[in-house]
Amino acid sequence: MLAQRKWRYIDDIIKKLGVNIMLLGNTGAGKSASGNTIMGEDRFLEHFSPQAVTYFSELANTVVDGQRITVMDTVGLSNTQVKISEAKRQIENMLKEKDVHVFLLVVRLGDKFTEFESKLLKWIRQNFGADIFKRTIVLFTHVDQLHEPVERYLHESKSLQSIIHQCFGRYHVFNNRDKGRAQVNELLEKIKKVRMMNGELSRYSIRDYRKVQHDLLMKDCAIGAAVCGVMFFMIAPALGVGKAAQTGAMIGTGLLALAAFLGVIILARKCFS
Ligand SMILES: Nc1nc2c(ncn2[C@@H]2O[C@H](COP(=O)(O)OP(=O)(O)O)[C@@H](O)[C@H]2O)c(=O)[nH]1
Ligand SMILES: [Mg+2]
């Protein structure tokens, strides 16, 4: 009885807070179409032809059964026409506007799981942090084009199982040609469960993103400085630097690498502040 009342209370809070969803995935996976299905109307431009690819990340709001729903549609991360740095800038701008309660990793069913998709997972982990998967649901699209039951299809694909596994077994299936609300309501229930598990107030914010980006940059700087140092010691003998000179050069290079490292840190702090 007490537990039931507690769930109802949490349910109420979640409803009042509304839900912010960010769609991630490759170009053509069905992100914009899924955004439209969730919204119940065409708010995002779907990719009917190569010319109509989404170049911008977009955000749209709606209210369903008294609950505000915000969907953030991002550019396809395999979109060769948009630089990855530009995609990251757009994602960052969106996170400045809204925190994310749940990420939907959109994957097209029926397509061969390519190397690019496994790279995408790695990219997401590196750029958003491994914790993102605690609040991610895999959203499979194009189920209407599948010629076998979805469960069998997923069971036969080791790579798709591995994505689902990374997202703690959470997935949902969409037919974006189906305009009924049943599949959306089911997804919203799954989203609610994810939020309840993470804590109803828990969100992924711009601060989380910047922290991961900052750590990533520091790691790159450390690797860069180490590589510079090692390269110098490798080419120093070839340049005929004597032992005494080499010791001096060693100190010089060390100081230079340190200065470069500190310079990049200052620059990074400026960029991310
Ligand atoms: N038949 C079918 N087509 C879909 C489905 N989802 C998306 N599409 C179509 O697939 C194409 C790519 O979808 P889009 O949402 O633009 O992909 P995005 O690049 O990830 O945003 C569009 O022509 C969509 O209409 C689906 O579930 N079933
Ligand atoms: Mg799109």
Tab-separated table of C-alpha atoms and ligand atoms in Angstrom:
chain	number	residue	atom	x	y	z
A	1	MET	CA	0.000	0.000	0.000
A	2	LEU	CA	2.809	2.353	1.034
A	3	ALA	CA	4.888	1.280	-1.968
A	4	GLN	CA	1.922	1.856	-4.246
A	5	ARG	CA	1.459	5.364	-2.872
A	6	LYS	CA	5.179	6.054	-3.327
A	7	TRP	CA	5.065	4.936	-6.984
A	8	ARG	CA	2.038	7.138	-7.596
A	9	TYR	CA	3.877	10.056	-6.004
A	10	ILE	CA	6.971	9.505	-8.198
A	11	ASP	CA	4.707	9.072	-11.211
A	12	ASP	CA	3.143	12.453	-10.459
A	13	ILE	CA	6.542	14.145	-10.150
A	14	ILE	CA	7.696	12.663	-13.455
A	15	LYS	CA	4.508	13.842	-15.153
A	16	LYS	CA	4.899	17.357	-13.753
A	17	LEU	CA	8.561	17.575	-14.776
A	18	GLY	CA	7.821	16.464	-18.320
A	19	VAL	CA	10.264	14.400	-20.320
A	20	ASN	CA	13.250	15.429	-22.434
A	21	ILE	CA	14.376	12.879	-24.997
A	22	MET	CA	17.470	13.087	-27.199
A	23	LEU	CA	17.644	10.980	-30.364
A	24	LEU	CA	21.059	9.701	-31.407
A	25	GLY	CA	22.004	7.479	-34.311
A	26	ASN	CA	23.245	7.238	-37.841
A	27	THR	CA	21.833	9.095	-40.815
A	28	GLY	CA	18.791	7.298	-42.175
A	29	ALA	CA	18.236	5.308	-38.976
A	30	GLY	CA	14.844	6.944	-38.552
A	31	LYS	CA	15.554	9.578	-35.874
A	32	SER	CA	13.449	12.366	-37.381
A	33	ALA	CA	10.629	9.954	-38.269
A	34	SER	CA	10.677	8.576	-34.694
A	35	GLY	CA	10.626	12.141	-33.363
A	36	ASN	CA	7.514	12.783	-35.463
A	37	THR	CA	5.895	9.554	-34.262
A	38	ILE	CA	6.478	10.558	-30.620
A	39	MET	CA	5.198	14.074	-31.282
A	40	GLY	CA	2.152	12.747	-33.121
A	41	GLU	CA	2.749	15.244	-35.939
A	42	ASP	CA	5.407	16.130	-38.501
A	43	ARG	CA	7.792	18.409	-36.650
A	44	PHE	CA	11.099	17.139	-38.021
A	45	LEU	CA	12.228	16.874	-41.609
A	46	GLU	CA	12.527	13.259	-42.697
A	47	HIS	CA	15.242	12.102	-45.026
A	48	PHE	CA	13.237	11.225	-48.149
A	49	SER	CA	16.156	11.942	-50.435
A	50	PRO	CA	19.881	12.596	-49.992
A	51	GLN	CA	19.138	16.325	-50.451
A	52	ALA	CA	16.724	16.326	-47.519
A	53	VAL	CA	19.201	15.097	-44.903
A	54	THR	CA	18.953	16.882	-41.543
A	55	TYR	CA	21.818	19.351	-41.281
A	56	PHE	CA	20.675	20.831	-38.005
A	57	SER	CA	19.789	19.439	-34.645
A	58	GLU	CA	16.266	20.491	-33.773
A	59	LEU	CA	14.146	20.592	-30.683
A	60	ALA	CA	10.356	20.348	-30.507
A	61	ASN	CA	7.823	20.355	-27.664
A	62	THR	CA	4.360	18.943	-27.320
A	63	VAL	CA	1.933	18.036	-24.543
A	64	VAL	CA	0.482	14.529	-24.380
A	65	ASP	CA	-2.038	13.591	-21.636
A	66	GLY	CA	-0.930	16.604	-19.610
A	67	GLN	CA	2.743	15.700	-19.850
A	68	ARG	CA	5.211	17.952	-21.682
A	69	ILE	CA	7.412	16.031	-24.098
A	70	THR	CA	10.538	17.587	-25.606
A	71	VAL	CA	12.286	15.739	-28.397
A	72	MET	CA	15.796	16.691	-29.509
A	73	ASP	CA	16.570	15.399	-32.984
A	74	THR	CA	20.282	15.402	-33.761
A	75	VAL	CA	22.161	15.292	-37.044
A	76	GLY	CA	23.116	11.808	-38.158
A	77	LEU	CA	26.557	11.040	-36.848
A	78	SER	CA	27.449	9.293	-40.098
A	79	ASN	CA	26.413	12.355	-42.090
A	80	THR	CA	29.505	13.128	-44.103
A	81	GLN	CA	28.171	16.583	-44.987
A	82	VAL	CA	28.254	17.718	-41.370
A	83	LYS	CA	31.603	17.803	-39.597
A	84	ILE	CA	31.718	15.888	-36.332
A	85	SER	CA	32.863	19.064	-34.563
A	86	GLU	CA	29.756	20.822	-35.897
A	87	ALA	CA	27.518	17.942	-34.754
A	88	LYS	CA	29.127	18.187	-31.299
A	89	ARG	CA	28.592	21.942	-31.199
A	90	GLN	CA	24.906	21.458	-32.029
A	91	ILE	CA	24.509	18.769	-29.365
A	92	GLU	CA	26.198	21.029	-26.825
A	93	ASN	CA	23.881	23.925	-27.716
A	94	MET	CA	20.868	21.689	-27.168
A	95	LEU	CA	22.174	20.531	-23.808
A	96	LYS	CA	22.570	24.188	-22.849
A	97	GLU	CA	18.843	24.574	-23.429
A	98	LYS	CA	17.582	21.332	-21.902
A	99	ASP	CA	18.816	18.475	-19.755
A	100	VAL	CA	18.129	14.993	-21.067
A	101	HIS	CA	16.116	12.428	-19.118
A	102	VAL	CA	16.460	9.636	-21.639
A	103	PHE	CA	18.494	9.027	-24.803
A	104	LEU	CA	17.076	6.937	-27.617
A	105	LEU	CA	19.702	5.178	-29.681
A	106	VAL	CA	17.925	4.799	-33.011
A	107	VAL	CA	18.893	1.769	-35.093
A	108	ARG	CA	17.314	0.731	-38.378
A	109	LEU	CA	16.187	-2.906	-38.494
A	110	GLY	CA	16.966	-4.938	-41.569
A	111	ASP	CA	20.195	-3.107	-42.299
A	112	LYS	CA	23.425	-4.970	-41.799
A	113	PHE	CA	24.984	-3.809	-38.562
A	114	THR	CA	27.987	-2.067	-39.982
A	115	GLU	CA	31.364	-1.231	-38.546
A	116	PHE	CA	30.162	2.353	-38.462
A	117	GLU	CA	27.470	1.468	-35.947
A	118	SER	CA	29.917	-0.168	-33.572
A	119	LYS	CA	32.108	2.943	-33.978
A	120	LEU	CA	29.051	5.035	-33.156
A	121	LEU	CA	28.585	3.229	-29.847
A	122	LYS	CA	32.235	3.812	-29.008
A	123	TRP	CA	31.892	7.470	-29.991
A	124	ILE	CA	28.816	7.908	-27.808
A	125	ARG	CA	30.582	6.303	-24.841
A	126	GLN	CA	33.680	8.476	-25.323
A	127	ASN	CA	31.783	11.720	-25.860
A	128	PHE	CA	28.916	11.385	-23.400
A	129	GLY	CA	30.517	9.041	-20.846
A	130	ALA	CA	29.766	5.367	-20.139
A	131	ASP	CA	26.999	6.315	-17.700
A	132	ILE	CA	24.860	7.512	-20.584
A	133	PHE	CA	23.865	3.899	-21.257
A	134	LYS	CA	22.071	3.817	-17.895
A	135	ARG	CA	19.581	6.214	-19.400
A	136	THR	CA	19.510	4.898	-22.965
A	137	ILE	CA	16.892	2.797	-24.711
A	138	VAL	CA	17.650	1.266	-28.111
A	139	LEU	CA	14.875	2.225	-30.505
A	140	PHE	CA	14.634	-0.075	-33.512
A	141	THR	CA	12.784	1.358	-36.509
A	142	HIS	CA	11.471	-0.016	-39.831
A	143	VAL	CA	9.918	-3.049	-38.126
A	144	ASP	CA	7.252	-3.002	-40.901
A	145	GLN	CA	9.947	-3.893	-43.423
A	146	LEU	CA	11.167	-6.923	-41.508
A	147	HIS	CA	10.180	-10.285	-42.986
A	148	GLU	CA	10.397	-12.205	-39.722
A	149	PRO	CA	9.351	-11.694	-36.097
A	150	VAL	CA	11.501	-9.015	-34.497
A	151	GLU	CA	12.423	-11.236	-31.527
A	152	ARG	CA	13.836	-13.889	-33.847
A	153	TYR	CA	15.715	-11.267	-35.861
A	154	LEU	CA	17.278	-9.793	-32.721
A	155	HIS	CA	18.029	-13.242	-31.337
A	156	GLU	CA	19.977	-14.090	-34.507
A	157	SER	CA	22.086	-10.928	-34.469
A	158	LYS	CA	24.987	-10.985	-32.029
A	159	SER	CA	25.815	-7.322	-32.699
A	160	LEU	CA	22.281	-6.102	-32.042
A	161	GLN	CA	22.185	-8.191	-28.871
A	162	SER	CA	25.407	-6.562	-27.791
A	163	ILE	CA	23.905	-3.052	-28.249
A	164	ILE	CA	20.836	-4.081	-26.255
A	165	HIS	CA	23.103	-5.569	-23.596
A	166	GLN	CA	25.031	-2.288	-23.310
A	167	CYS	CA	21.750	-0.513	-22.699
A	168	PHE	CA	20.897	-2.925	-19.877
A	169	GLY	CA	18.501	-4.965	-21.988
A	170	ARG	CA	16.258	-1.989	-22.802
A	171	TYR	CA	14.844	-1.680	-26.280
A	172	HIS	CA	11.691	-0.706	-28.089
A	173	VAL	CA	10.461	-1.214	-31.629
A	174	PHE	CA	8.807	1.432	-33.826
A	175	ASN	CA	6.970	1.298	-37.089
A	176	ASN	CA	7.063	4.933	-38.085
A	177	ARG	CA	4.387	4.327	-40.718
A	178	ASP	CA	1.950	3.483	-37.927
A	179	LYS	CA	0.293	6.662	-36.692
A	180	GLY	CA	-1.423	4.983	-33.719
A	181	ARG	CA	-0.364	5.990	-30.205
A	182	ALA	CA	0.000	2.474	-28.732
A	183	GLN	CA	3.705	2.097	-29.604
A	184	VAL	CA	4.400	5.631	-28.289
A	185	ASN	CA	2.552	5.043	-25.018
A	186	GLU	CA	4.508	1.823	-24.540
A	187	LEU	CA	7.764	3.721	-25.131
A	188	LEU	CA	6.728	6.442	-22.656
A	189	GLU	CA	6.112	3.714	-20.036
A	190	LYS	CA	9.610	2.311	-20.653
A	191	ILE	CA	11.053	5.816	-20.377
A	192	LYS	CA	9.265	6.280	-17.069
A	193	LYS	CA	10.796	3.051	-15.733
A	194	VAL	CA	14.292	4.205	-16.747
A	195	ARG	CA	13.729	7.478	-14.905
A	196	MET	CA	12.426	5.727	-11.833
A	197	MET	CA	15.477	3.465	-11.790
A	198	ASN	CA	17.899	6.381	-12.124
A	199	GLY	CA	16.023	8.557	-9.644
A	200	GLU	CA	13.093	10.648	-10.842
A	201	LEU	CA	15.100	13.884	-10.662
A	202	SER	CA	18.187	12.477	-12.386
A	203	ARG	CA	19.119	14.090	-15.708
A	204	TYR	CA	22.046	14.306	-18.083
A	205	SER	CA	23.101	17.946	-18.184
A	206	ILE	CA	25.526	20.191	-20.025
A	207	ARG	CA	27.796	19.894	-16.980
A	208	ASP	CA	27.999	16.102	-17.394
A	209	TYR	CA	28.771	16.550	-21.088
A	210	ARG	CA	31.438	19.181	-20.494
A	211	LYS	CA	33.101	17.105	-17.825
A	212	VAL	CA	33.424	14.158	-20.220
A	213	GLN	CA	34.674	16.474	-22.990
A	214	HIS	CA	37.183	18.021	-20.622
A	215	ASP	CA	38.515	14.601	-19.510
A	216	LEU	CA	38.709	13.534	-23.149
A	217	LEU	CA	40.751	16.588	-24.034
A	218	MET	CA	43.093	16.072	-21.085
A	219	LYS	CA	43.615	12.467	-22.149
A	220	ASP	CA	44.384	13.561	-25.724
A	221	CYS	CA	46.803	16.230	-24.444
A	222	ALA	CA	48.635	13.736	-22.244
A	223	ILE	CA	48.923	11.274	-25.132
A	224	GLY	CA	50.065	14.089	-27.472
A	225	ALA	CA	52.731	15.304	-25.041
A	226	ALA	CA	53.971	11.745	-24.461
A	227	VAL	CA	54.147	11.053	-28.209
A	228	CYS	CA	56.097	14.317	-28.787
A	229	GLY	CA	58.578	13.392	-26.050
A	230	VAL	CA	59.106	9.844	-27.331
A	231	MET	CA	59.516	11.078	-30.920
A	232	PHE	CA	62.130	13.563	-29.872
A	233	PHE	CA	64.212	10.910	-28.105
A	234	MET	CA	63.924	8.674	-31.154
A	235	ILE	CA	65.099	11.300	-33.637
A	236	ALA	CA	67.671	12.984	-31.375
A	237	PRO	CA	70.466	10.423	-32.093
A	238	ALA	CA	69.740	10.585	-35.830
A	239	LEU	CA	70.173	14.349	-35.694
A	240	GLY	CA	73.609	13.771	-34.170
A	241	VAL	CA	72.777	15.289	-30.833
A	242	GLY	CA	75.573	14.305	-28.415
A	243	LYS	CA	75.000	12.777	-25.036
A	244	ALA	CA	75.566	16.014	-23.112
A	245	ALA	CA	73.498	17.961	-25.584
A	246	GLN	CA	70.891	15.230	-25.447
A	247	THR	CA	70.499	15.689	-21.694
A	248	GLY	CA	70.033	19.423	-22.216
A	249	ALA	CA	67.636	18.788	-25.058
A	250	MET	CA	65.766	16.305	-22.909
A	251	ILE	CA	65.111	18.960	-20.300
A	252	GLY	CA	64.264	21.496	-23.013
A	253	THR	CA	61.811	19.146	-24.689
A	254	GLY	CA	60.267	18.234	-21.373
A	255	LEU	CA	59.701	21.903	-20.591
A	256	LEU	CA	58.356	22.565	-24.081
A	257	ALA	CA	55.955	19.634	-23.860
A	258	LEU	CA	54.819	20.847	-20.442
A	259	ALA	CA	54.299	24.390	-21.753
A	260	ALA	CA	52.329	23.054	-24.720
A	261	PHE	CA	50.309	20.857	-22.394
A	262	LEU	CA	49.497	23.769	-20.071
A	263	GLY	CA	48.669	25.963	-23.068
A	264	VAL	CA	46.155	23.411	-24.320
A	265	ILE	CA	44.621	23.093	-20.839
A	266	ILE	CA	44.122	26.874	-20.646
A	267	LEU	CA	42.663	26.904	-24.148
A	268	ALA	CA	40.390	23.992	-23.300
A	269	ARG	CA	39.184	25.677	-20.125
A	270	LYS	CA	38.344	28.762	-22.205
A	271	CYS	CA	36.486	26.700	-24.781
A	272	PHE	CA	34.464	24.775	-22.231
A	273	SER	CA	33.726	27.585	-19.778
B	1	LIG	N1	8.835	1.992	-43.677
B	1	LIG	C1	9.416	2.723	-42.733
B	1	LIG	N2	10.141	3.804	-43.083
B	1	LIG	C2	10.725	4.532	-42.089
B	1	LIG	C3	10.607	4.166	-40.725
B	1	LIG	N3	11.310	5.058	-39.997
B	1	LIG	C4	11.854	5.949	-40.872
B	1	LIG	N4	11.483	5.625	-42.143
B	1	LIG	C5	11.902	6.321	-43.371
B	1	LIG	O1	13.332	6.189	-43.474
B	1	LIG	C6	13.885	7.372	-44.049
B	1	LIG	C7	14.938	7.936	-43.102
B	1	LIG	O2	14.319	8.378	-41.912
B	1	LIG	P1	14.757	9.707	-41.136
B	1	LIG	O3	13.866	9.819	-39.966
B	1	LIG	O4	14.849	10.888	-42.003
B	1	LIG	O5	16.231	9.273	-40.681
B	1	LIG	P2	17.293	10.120	-39.832
B	1	LIG	O6	18.376	10.491	-40.790
B	1	LIG	O7	17.807	9.189	-38.788
B	1	LIG	O8	16.591	11.294	-39.250
B	1	LIG	C8	12.700	8.325	-44.295
B	1	LIG	O9	12.291	8.199	-45.613
B	1	LIG	C9	11.641	7.825	-43.333
B	1	LIG	O10	10.340	8.140	-43.746
B	1	LIG	C10	9.841	3.003	-40.387
B	1	LIG	O11	9.693	2.618	-39.234
B	1	LIG	N5	9.275	2.329	-41.434
B	2	MG	MG	16.948	13.336	-39.516
